[in-house]
Amino acid sequence: MSSKELEWFISAELPVIFTSILKLFEDFTPLLYSVDSSQVVSRGAEIVGETIPLSSTLKDDHVKGHIKMKGALIPKTELTIEINNTPVPIKTIASIKEEEHNPWRLHQLGHAANYLFFVQQRCESIAKGSTSSLEQLRSQLDLILEELKRCKLQLILPHQECITSTFNRNFCVFSPELPTGLLVNFHIKDVKLVLTISCLKNPQDLHVKDKYSLPKNAYVDRTIMLNVHWLSDLYDKLTQLQNEIQLVYHKMLVFKTSSTHEC
């Protein structure tokens, strides 16, 4: 390929390709909402929360109700929890009230959105014609693909939260407070919303004044995995974006190989 073809690819074709790629970011509004809601408002996009119904029974344990997700936020939850198959039986309602404006924040989705913002900024820069050489383009594409990989991993790998952090979040978010001996946690794993209900194994631990001092293994966990439609769609669209960038990368390698042979 000639130097003129290379110059045309970098100065003319690349900006057109990345202008088209940027349109894919319109599909990421639910995720970006949680990090910078002003961007969503400026685009005129509306975030509709998805309400996830829940009904789970395992032996003598029952959990039912609903969870509302809005981007990386859980602004509303109403769960009836009845745990009988444990030394410390529990029957209560776990409630997050939307009107109190104190949602549960899914940190993994917040991190994913931050990675996605980084990718968007890089794509905008290329679309504006900021790239002037193949080496510069390769460096930019390497960064974009790495950040996309990290973004997708946030939707797959579980978040390991220390018990102190879980205590603090339970205290701040649920209203009224959850009973002693019960912890509730939300996180993302395998592109699903995971609800974990933890109960104390030993009744004597109920009388421990400093519950923060109890180790994680003092609790027994009940885990419920929930499908979230927009989360699955989000992952598929991230893969689509990844594939589009990969195509540009392959095209760049063809030019690089050709220019090397000419030398």
PDB file of C-alpha atoms in Angstrom:
ATOM      1  CA  MET A   1       0.000   0.000   0.000  1.00  0.00           C
ATOM      2  CA  SER A   2       1.278   3.449  -0.871  1.00  0.00           C
ATOM      3  CA  SER A   3       2.035   6.278   1.522  1.00  0.00           C
ATOM      4  CA  LYS A   4      -0.923   8.152   0.033  1.00  0.00           C
ATOM      5  CA  GLU A   5      -3.258   5.281   0.955  1.00  0.00           C
ATOM      6  CA  LEU A   6      -1.859   5.284   4.481  1.00  0.00           C
ATOM      7  CA  GLU A   7      -2.287   9.040   4.744  1.00  0.00           C
ATOM      8  CA  TRP A   8      -5.875   8.741   3.502  1.00  0.00           C
ATOM      9  CA  PHE A   9      -6.615   5.973   6.026  1.00  0.00           C
ATOM     10  CA  ILE A  10      -5.316   8.012   8.958  1.00  0.00           C
ATOM     11  CA  SER A  11      -6.618  11.454   7.998  1.00  0.00           C
ATOM     12  CA  ALA A  12      -9.908  10.606   6.277  1.00  0.00           C
ATOM     13  CA  GLU A  13     -11.129   7.047   6.970  1.00  0.00           C
ATOM     14  CA  LEU A  14     -10.271   6.808  10.673  1.00  0.00           C
ATOM     15  CA  PRO A  15     -12.370   9.828  11.758  1.00  0.00           C
ATOM     16  CA  VAL A  16     -15.368   8.459   9.820  1.00  0.00           C
ATOM     17  CA  ILE A  17     -14.991   4.987  11.368  1.00  0.00           C
ATOM     18  CA  PHE A  18     -14.743   6.340  14.905  1.00  0.00           C
ATOM     19  CA  THR A  19     -17.600   8.798  14.416  1.00  0.00           C
ATOM     20  CA  SER A  20     -19.713   5.748  13.598  1.00  0.00           C
ATOM     21  CA  ILE A  21     -18.289   3.816  16.576  1.00  0.00           C
ATOM     22  CA  LEU A  22     -19.231   6.674  18.919  1.00  0.00           C
ATOM     23  CA  LYS A  23     -22.897   6.103  18.103  1.00  0.00           C
ATOM     24  CA  LEU A  24     -22.643   2.787  19.974  1.00  0.00           C
ATOM     25  CA  PHE A  25     -22.167   4.733  23.213  1.00  0.00           C
ATOM     26  CA  GLU A  26     -25.821   5.777  23.085  1.00  0.00           C
ATOM     27  CA  ASP A  27     -26.611   2.200  24.145  1.00  0.00           C
ATOM     28  CA  PHE A  28     -24.544   2.588  27.321  1.00  0.00           C
ATOM     29  CA  THR A  29     -26.758   5.276  28.863  1.00  0.00           C
ATOM     30  CA  PRO A  30     -27.996   3.134  31.807  1.00  0.00           C
ATOM     31  CA  LEU A  31     -24.429   2.487  32.898  1.00  0.00           C
ATOM     32  CA  LEU A  32     -23.095   6.012  32.326  1.00  0.00           C
ATOM     33  CA  TYR A  33     -26.071   7.462  34.213  1.00  0.00           C
ATOM     34  CA  SER A  34     -24.715   6.306  37.546  1.00  0.00           C
ATOM     35  CA  VAL A  35     -21.397   8.102  37.087  1.00  0.00           C
ATOM     36  CA  ASP A  36     -22.369  11.340  35.376  1.00  0.00           C
ATOM     37  CA  SER A  37     -26.124  11.884  35.241  1.00  0.00           C
ATOM     38  CA  SER A  38     -25.592  15.348  33.733  1.00  0.00           C
ATOM     39  CA  GLN A  39     -24.434  13.706  30.500  1.00  0.00           C
ATOM     40  CA  VAL A  40     -27.650  11.738  30.299  1.00  0.00           C
ATOM     41  CA  VAL A  41     -29.754  14.825  30.908  1.00  0.00           C
ATOM     42  CA  SER A  42     -27.861  16.799  28.263  1.00  0.00           C
ATOM     43  CA  ARG A  43     -28.547  14.064  25.716  1.00  0.00           C
ATOM     44  CA  GLY A  44     -32.206  13.991  26.600  1.00  0.00           C
ATOM     45  CA  ALA A  45     -32.048  10.310  27.464  1.00  0.00           C
ATOM     46  CA  GLU A  46     -34.407   8.840  30.018  1.00  0.00           C
ATOM     47  CA  ILE A  47     -33.298   6.150  32.443  1.00  0.00           C
ATOM     48  CA  VAL A  48     -36.049   3.683  33.184  1.00  0.00           C
ATOM     49  CA  GLY A  49     -35.387   1.517  36.202  1.00  0.00           C
ATOM     50  CA  GLU A  50     -35.843  -2.230  35.791  1.00  0.00           C
ATOM     51  CA  THR A  51     -37.812  -3.858  38.601  1.00  0.00           C
ATOM     52  CA  ILE A  52     -36.711  -7.430  39.204  1.00  0.00           C
ATOM     53  CA  PRO A  53     -39.229  -9.739  40.892  1.00  0.00           C
ATOM     54  CA  LEU A  54     -37.835 -12.286  43.313  1.00  0.00           C
ATOM     55  CA  SER A  55     -39.257 -15.442  44.822  1.00  0.00           C
ATOM     56  CA  SER A  56     -36.843 -18.024  46.169  1.00  0.00           C
ATOM     57  CA  THR A  57     -37.401 -21.007  48.449  1.00  0.00           C
ATOM     58  CA  LEU A  58     -34.700 -23.348  49.733  1.00  0.00           C
ATOM     59  CA  LYS A  59     -35.882 -25.869  52.317  1.00  0.00           C
ATOM     60  CA  ASP A  60     -37.383 -23.706  55.099  1.00  0.00           C
ATOM     61  CA  ASP A  61     -35.853 -20.449  53.851  1.00  0.00           C
ATOM     62  CA  HIS A  62     -37.974 -18.010  51.846  1.00  0.00           C
ATOM     63  CA  VAL A  63     -37.079 -14.735  50.135  1.00  0.00           C
ATOM     64  CA  LYS A  64     -39.555 -12.802  48.010  1.00  0.00           C
ATOM     65  CA  GLY A  65     -40.193  -9.275  46.873  1.00  0.00           C
ATOM     66  CA  HIS A  66     -38.666  -6.957  44.276  1.00  0.00           C
ATOM     67  CA  ILE A  67     -35.468  -5.033  43.567  1.00  0.00           C
ATOM     68  CA  LYS A  68     -35.341  -1.904  41.419  1.00  0.00           C
ATOM     69  CA  MET A  69     -32.160  -1.208  39.452  1.00  0.00           C
ATOM     70  CA  LYS A  70     -31.392   2.118  37.806  1.00  0.00           C
ATOM     71  CA  GLY A  71     -27.988   1.977  36.179  1.00  0.00           C
ATOM     72  CA  ALA A  72     -25.461   1.145  38.882  1.00  0.00           C
ATOM     73  CA  LEU A  73     -27.926   2.125  41.597  1.00  0.00           C
ATOM     74  CA  ILE A  74     -30.499   0.139  43.548  1.00  0.00           C
ATOM     75  CA  PRO A  75     -32.805   2.944  44.732  1.00  0.00           C
ATOM     76  CA  LYS A  76     -35.632   0.708  45.945  1.00  0.00           C
ATOM     77  CA  THR A  77     -35.919  -2.749  47.477  1.00  0.00           C
ATOM     78  CA  GLU A  78     -38.658  -4.538  49.356  1.00  0.00           C
ATOM     79  CA  LEU A  79     -37.700  -8.053  50.410  1.00  0.00           C
ATOM     80  CA  THR A  80     -39.456 -10.377  52.821  1.00  0.00           C
ATOM     81  CA  ILE A  81     -36.787 -12.607  54.323  1.00  0.00           C
ATOM     82  CA  GLU A  82     -37.572 -15.720  56.345  1.00  0.00           C
ATOM     83  CA  ILE A  83     -34.574 -17.845  57.311  1.00  0.00           C
ATOM     84  CA  ASN A  84     -35.451 -20.876  59.460  1.00  0.00           C
ATOM     85  CA  ASN A  85     -32.776 -23.366  58.488  1.00  0.00           C
ATOM     86  CA  THR A  86     -30.148 -21.763  60.752  1.00  0.00           C
ATOM     87  CA  PRO A  87     -29.302 -21.664  64.476  1.00  0.00           C
ATOM     88  CA  VAL A  88     -30.401 -18.010  64.463  1.00  0.00           C
ATOM     89  CA  PRO A  89     -33.824 -17.893  62.709  1.00  0.00           C
ATOM     90  CA  ILE A  90     -34.750 -14.567  61.130  1.00  0.00           C
ATOM     91  CA  LYS A  91     -37.976 -13.129  59.761  1.00  0.00           C
ATOM     92  CA  THR A  92     -37.878  -9.537  58.593  1.00  0.00           C
ATOM     93  CA  ILE A  93     -38.360  -7.082  55.740  1.00  0.00           C
ATOM     94  CA  ALA A  94     -35.281  -5.562  54.051  1.00  0.00           C
ATOM     95  CA  SER A  95     -36.324  -2.226  52.614  1.00  0.00           C
ATOM     96  CA  ILE A  96     -34.529   0.495  50.654  1.00  0.00           C
ATOM     97  CA  LYS A  97     -36.859   3.463  50.242  1.00  0.00           C
ATOM     98  CA  GLU A  98     -36.552   5.439  47.013  1.00  0.00           C
ATOM     99  CA  GLU A  99     -37.849   8.642  48.586  1.00  0.00           C
ATOM    100  CA  GLU A 100     -34.924   8.658  51.030  1.00  0.00           C
ATOM    101  CA  HIS A 101     -32.466   9.084  48.107  1.00  0.00           C
ATOM    102  CA  ASN A 102     -29.924   6.742  49.646  1.00  0.00           C
ATOM    103  CA  PRO A 103     -29.523   3.927  47.095  1.00  0.00           C
ATOM    104  CA  TRP A 104     -27.279   0.899  47.192  1.00  0.00           C
ATOM    105  CA  ARG A 105     -24.402   1.570  44.813  1.00  0.00           C
ATOM    106  CA  LEU A 106     -23.045  -1.323  42.765  1.00  0.00           C
ATOM    107  CA  HIS A 107     -19.379  -0.346  42.735  1.00  0.00           C
ATOM    108  CA  GLN A 108     -18.526  -2.784  39.943  1.00  0.00           C
ATOM    109  CA  LEU A 109     -20.853  -0.979  37.541  1.00  0.00           C
ATOM    110  CA  GLY A 110     -19.415   2.332  38.673  1.00  0.00           C
ATOM    111  CA  HIS A 111     -15.914   1.075  37.861  1.00  0.00           C
ATOM    112  CA  ALA A 112     -17.145  -0.307  34.520  1.00  0.00           C
ATOM    113  CA  ALA A 113     -18.612   3.089  33.653  1.00  0.00           C
ATOM    114  CA  ASN A 114     -15.323   4.808  34.476  1.00  0.00           C
ATOM    115  CA  TYR A 115     -13.472   2.473  32.111  1.00  0.00           C
ATOM    116  CA  LEU A 116     -16.115   3.151  29.475  1.00  0.00           C
ATOM    117  CA  PHE A 117     -15.701   6.924  29.859  1.00  0.00           C
ATOM    118  CA  PHE A 118     -11.991   6.464  29.228  1.00  0.00           C
ATOM    119  CA  VAL A 119     -12.750   4.491  26.034  1.00  0.00           C
ATOM    120  CA  GLN A 120     -15.252   7.111  24.896  1.00  0.00           C
ATOM    121  CA  GLN A 121     -12.741   9.928  25.339  1.00  0.00           C
ATOM    122  CA  ARG A 122     -10.119   8.035  23.311  1.00  0.00           C
ATOM    123  CA  CYS A 123     -12.611   7.326  20.538  1.00  0.00           C
ATOM    124  CA  GLU A 124     -13.694  10.982  20.445  1.00  0.00           C
ATOM    125  CA  SER A 125     -10.062  12.038  20.151  1.00  0.00           C
ATOM    126  CA  ILE A 126      -9.467   9.723  17.162  1.00  0.00           C
ATOM    127  CA  ALA A 127     -12.752  10.850  15.546  1.00  0.00           C
ATOM    128  CA  LYS A 128     -11.484  14.446  15.717  1.00  0.00           C
ATOM    129  CA  GLY A 129      -8.405  13.491  13.718  1.00  0.00           C
ATOM    130  CA  SER A 130      -5.851  13.639  16.529  1.00  0.00           C
ATOM    131  CA  THR A 131      -3.983  10.527  15.317  1.00  0.00           C
ATOM    132  CA  SER A 132      -1.113  11.233  12.915  1.00  0.00           C
ATOM    133  CA  SER A 133       0.792   7.921  12.643  1.00  0.00           C
ATOM    134  CA  LEU A 134       0.350   4.150  12.796  1.00  0.00           C
ATOM    135  CA  GLU A 135       2.394   3.933  15.998  1.00  0.00           C
ATOM    136  CA  GLN A 136       0.196   6.530  17.665  1.00  0.00           C
ATOM    137  CA  LEU A 137      -2.926   4.711  16.475  1.00  0.00           C
ATOM    138  CA  ARG A 138      -1.646   1.367  17.760  1.00  0.00           C
ATOM    139  CA  SER A 139      -0.911   2.879  21.163  1.00  0.00           C
ATOM    140  CA  GLN A 140      -4.436   4.339  21.349  1.00  0.00           C
ATOM    141  CA  LEU A 141      -6.107   1.101  20.254  1.00  0.00           C
ATOM    142  CA  ASP A 142      -4.084  -0.946  22.760  1.00  0.00           C
ATOM    143  CA  LEU A 143      -5.307   1.343  25.541  1.00  0.00           C
ATOM    144  CA  ILE A 144      -8.917   1.200  24.331  1.00  0.00           C
ATOM    145  CA  LEU A 145      -8.963  -2.605  24.107  1.00  0.00           C
ATOM    146  CA  GLU A 146      -7.370  -2.976  27.540  1.00  0.00           C
ATOM    147  CA  GLU A 147      -9.937  -0.662  29.143  1.00  0.00           C
ATOM    148  CA  LEU A 148     -12.800  -2.485  27.398  1.00  0.00           C
ATOM    149  CA  LYS A 149     -11.455  -5.767  28.770  1.00  0.00           C
ATOM    150  CA  ARG A 150     -11.389  -4.307  32.288  1.00  0.00           C
ATOM    151  CA  CYS A 151     -14.885  -2.919  31.807  1.00  0.00           C
ATOM    152  CA  LYS A 152     -16.297  -6.331  30.858  1.00  0.00           C
ATOM    153  CA  LEU A 153     -14.501  -8.060  33.729  1.00  0.00           C
ATOM    154  CA  GLN A 154     -16.404  -5.822  36.163  1.00  0.00           C
ATOM    155  CA  LEU A 155     -19.594  -7.526  34.943  1.00  0.00           C
ATOM    156  CA  ILE A 156     -18.168 -11.036  35.325  1.00  0.00           C
ATOM    157  CA  LEU A 157     -15.938 -11.249  38.393  1.00  0.00           C
ATOM    158  CA  PRO A 158     -17.557 -10.979  41.852  1.00  0.00           C
ATOM    159  CA  HIS A 159     -16.749  -8.066  44.125  1.00  0.00           C
ATOM    160  CA  GLN A 160     -15.024  -9.137  47.342  1.00  0.00           C
ATOM    161  CA  GLU A 161     -16.224  -6.706  50.004  1.00  0.00           C
ATOM    162  CA  CYS A 162     -14.885  -6.742  53.541  1.00  0.00           C
ATOM    163  CA  ILE A 163     -17.419  -7.402  56.287  1.00  0.00           C
ATOM    164  CA  THR A 164     -16.899  -3.942  57.814  1.00  0.00           C
ATOM    165  CA  SER A 165     -17.928  -2.313  54.550  1.00  0.00           C
ATOM    166  CA  THR A 166     -21.014  -4.537  54.335  1.00  0.00           C
ATOM    167  CA  PHE A 167     -21.973  -3.573  57.894  1.00  0.00           C
ATOM    168  CA  ASN A 168     -21.628   0.113  57.091  1.00  0.00           C
ATOM    169  CA  ARG A 169     -23.691  -0.130  53.923  1.00  0.00           C
ATOM    170  CA  ASN A 170     -26.420  -2.140  55.652  1.00  0.00           C
ATOM    171  CA  PHE A 171     -26.604   0.475  58.405  1.00  0.00           C
ATOM    172  CA  CYS A 172     -26.775   3.415  55.980  1.00  0.00           C
ATOM    173  CA  VAL A 173     -29.051   2.046  53.255  1.00  0.00           C
ATOM    174  CA  PHE A 174     -31.756  -0.151  54.786  1.00  0.00           C
ATOM    175  CA  SER A 175     -34.661   1.488  56.563  1.00  0.00           C
ATOM    176  CA  PRO A 176     -35.602   0.389  59.159  1.00  0.00           C
ATOM    177  CA  GLU A 177     -32.338  -1.213  60.274  1.00  0.00           C
ATOM    178  CA  LEU A 178     -31.920  -4.922  59.690  1.00  0.00           C
ATOM    179  CA  PRO A 179     -32.052  -7.171  62.772  1.00  0.00           C
ATOM    180  CA  THR A 180     -28.856  -8.193  64.522  1.00  0.00           C
ATOM    181  CA  GLY A 181     -27.298 -11.274  62.982  1.00  0.00           C
ATOM    182  CA  LEU A 182     -28.413 -10.474  59.408  1.00  0.00           C
ATOM    183  CA  LEU A 183     -26.405  -8.926  56.570  1.00  0.00           C
ATOM    184  CA  VAL A 184     -27.613  -8.265  53.013  1.00  0.00           C
ATOM    185  CA  ASN A 185     -25.335  -7.610  50.068  1.00  0.00           C
ATOM    186  CA  PHE A 186     -25.713  -6.953  46.347  1.00  0.00           C
ATOM    187  CA  HIS A 187     -23.020  -7.365  43.710  1.00  0.00           C
ATOM    188  CA  ILE A 188     -22.531  -8.423  40.095  1.00  0.00           C
ATOM    189  CA  LYS A 189     -21.245 -11.804  38.946  1.00  0.00           C
ATOM    190  CA  ASP A 190     -21.417 -13.497  35.529  1.00  0.00           C
ATOM    191  CA  VAL A 191     -23.521 -10.580  34.200  1.00  0.00           C
ATOM    192  CA  LYS A 192     -26.184 -11.189  36.853  1.00  0.00           C
ATOM    193  CA  LEU A 193     -27.293  -9.359  39.983  1.00  0.00           C
ATOM    194  CA  VAL A 194     -26.360 -11.404  43.046  1.00  0.00           C
ATOM    195  CA  LEU A 195     -28.226 -11.095  46.341  1.00  0.00           C
ATOM    196  CA  THR A 196     -26.382 -12.549  49.330  1.00  0.00           C
ATOM    197  CA  ILE A 197     -28.140 -12.984  52.676  1.00  0.00           C
ATOM    198  CA  SER A 198     -25.785 -13.765  55.550  1.00  0.00           C
ATOM    199  CA  CYS A 199     -26.906 -15.088  58.955  1.00  0.00           C
ATOM    200  CA  LEU A 200     -24.876 -15.770  62.086  1.00  0.00           C
ATOM    201  CA  LYS A 201     -24.099 -19.435  62.650  1.00  0.00           C
ATOM    202  CA  ASN A 202     -23.709 -19.226  66.425  1.00  0.00           C
ATOM    203  CA  PRO A 203     -26.513 -17.758  68.613  1.00  0.00           C
ATOM    204  CA  GLN A 204     -23.873 -16.673  71.145  1.00  0.00           C
ATOM    205  CA  ASP A 205     -22.462 -14.240  68.573  1.00  0.00           C
ATOM    206  CA  LEU A 206     -25.684 -12.228  68.837  1.00  0.00           C
ATOM    207  CA  HIS A 207     -24.413 -10.927  72.160  1.00  0.00           C
ATOM    208  CA  VAL A 208     -21.026  -9.805  70.837  1.00  0.00           C
ATOM    209  CA  LYS A 209     -20.986  -6.013  71.225  1.00  0.00           C
ATOM    210  CA  ASP A 210     -18.578  -5.321  68.394  1.00  0.00           C
ATOM    211  CA  LYS A 211     -20.081  -7.168  65.438  1.00  0.00           C
ATOM    212  CA  TYR A 212     -17.295  -5.740  63.256  1.00  0.00           C
ATOM    213  CA  SER A 213     -14.873  -8.049  65.072  1.00  0.00           C
ATOM    214  CA  LEU A 214     -16.656 -11.182  63.874  1.00  0.00           C
ATOM    215  CA  PRO A 215     -14.945 -12.911  60.919  1.00  0.00           C
ATOM    216  CA  LYS A 216     -16.734 -13.578  57.645  1.00  0.00           C
ATOM    217  CA  ASN A 217     -16.909 -17.293  58.439  1.00  0.00           C
ATOM    218  CA  ALA A 218     -19.095 -16.507  61.468  1.00  0.00           C
ATOM    219  CA  TYR A 219     -21.909 -16.176  58.928  1.00  0.00           C
ATOM    220  CA  VAL A 220     -23.596 -18.640  56.627  1.00  0.00           C
ATOM    221  CA  ASP A 221     -24.534 -17.259  53.201  1.00  0.00           C
ATOM    222  CA  ARG A 222     -27.637 -17.743  51.047  1.00  0.00           C
ATOM    223  CA  THR A 223     -26.949 -16.614  47.484  1.00  0.00           C
ATOM    224  CA  ILE A 224     -29.575 -15.818  44.850  1.00  0.00           C
ATOM    225  CA  MET A 225     -28.587 -14.935  41.266  1.00  0.00           C
ATOM    226  CA  LEU A 226     -30.983 -12.768  39.260  1.00  0.00           C
ATOM    227  CA  ASN A 227     -31.185 -12.076  35.535  1.00  0.00           C
ATOM    228  CA  VAL A 228     -31.224  -8.389  34.590  1.00  0.00           C
ATOM    229  CA  HIS A 229     -32.231  -7.794  30.962  1.00  0.00           C
ATOM    230  CA  TRP A 230     -30.451  -4.487  30.409  1.00  0.00           C
ATOM    231  CA  LEU A 231     -27.264  -5.848  32.008  1.00  0.00           C
ATOM    232  CA  SER A 232     -27.159  -8.751  29.530  1.00  0.00           C
ATOM    233  CA  ASP A 233     -27.818  -6.341  26.665  1.00  0.00           C
ATOM    234  CA  LEU A 234     -25.053  -4.074  27.954  1.00  0.00           C
ATOM    235  CA  TYR A 235     -22.524  -6.913  27.939  1.00  0.00           C
ATOM    236  CA  ASP A 236     -23.476  -7.875  24.366  1.00  0.00           C
ATOM    237  CA  LYS A 237     -23.072  -4.266  23.209  1.00  0.00           C
ATOM    238  CA  LEU A 238     -19.691  -3.990  24.922  1.00  0.00           C
ATOM    239  CA  THR A 239     -18.647  -7.082  22.961  1.00  0.00           C
ATOM    240  CA  GLN A 240     -19.916  -5.439  19.771  1.00  0.00           C
ATOM    241  CA  LEU A 241     -17.859  -2.324  20.536  1.00  0.00           C
ATOM    242  CA  GLN A 242     -14.831  -4.499  21.268  1.00  0.00           C
ATOM    243  CA  ASN A 243     -15.243  -6.252  17.903  1.00  0.00           C
ATOM    244  CA  GLU A 244     -15.500  -2.940  16.035  1.00  0.00           C
ATOM    245  CA  ILE A 245     -12.255  -1.711  17.620  1.00  0.00           C
ATOM    246  CA  GLN A 246     -10.602  -5.046  16.866  1.00  0.00           C
ATOM    247  CA  LEU A 247     -11.480  -4.668  13.172  1.00  0.00           C
ATOM    248  CA  VAL A 248      -9.744  -1.291  13.105  1.00  0.00           C
ATOM    249  CA  TYR A 249      -6.760  -2.871  14.850  1.00  0.00           C
ATOM    250  CA  HIS A 250      -6.486  -5.593  12.209  1.00  0.00           C
ATOM    251  CA  LYS A 251      -6.721  -3.019   9.419  1.00  0.00           C
ATOM    252  CA  MET A 252      -3.981  -1.001  11.105  1.00  0.00           C
ATOM    253  CA  LEU A 253      -1.761  -4.118  11.233  1.00  0.00           C
ATOM    254  CA  VAL A 254      -2.243  -4.644   7.475  1.00  0.00           C
ATOM    255  CA  PHE A 255      -1.000  -1.111   6.830  1.00  0.00           C
ATOM    256  CA  LYS A 256       1.891  -1.603   9.274  1.00  0.00           C
ATOM    257  CA  THR A 257       2.977  -4.875   7.624  1.00  0.00           C
ATOM    258  CA  SER A 258       2.726  -3.318   4.177  1.00  0.00           C
ATOM    259  CA  SER A 259       4.795  -0.266   5.136  1.00  0.00           C
ATOM    260  CA  THR A 260       7.438  -2.538   6.713  1.00  0.00           C
ATOM    261  CA  HIS A 261       7.765  -4.560   3.475  1.00  0.00           C
ATOM    262  CA  GLU A 262       8.135  -1.386   1.445  1.00  0.00           C
ATOM    263  CA  CYS A 263      11.057  -0.388   3.621  1.00  0.00           C
TER     264      CYS A 263
END
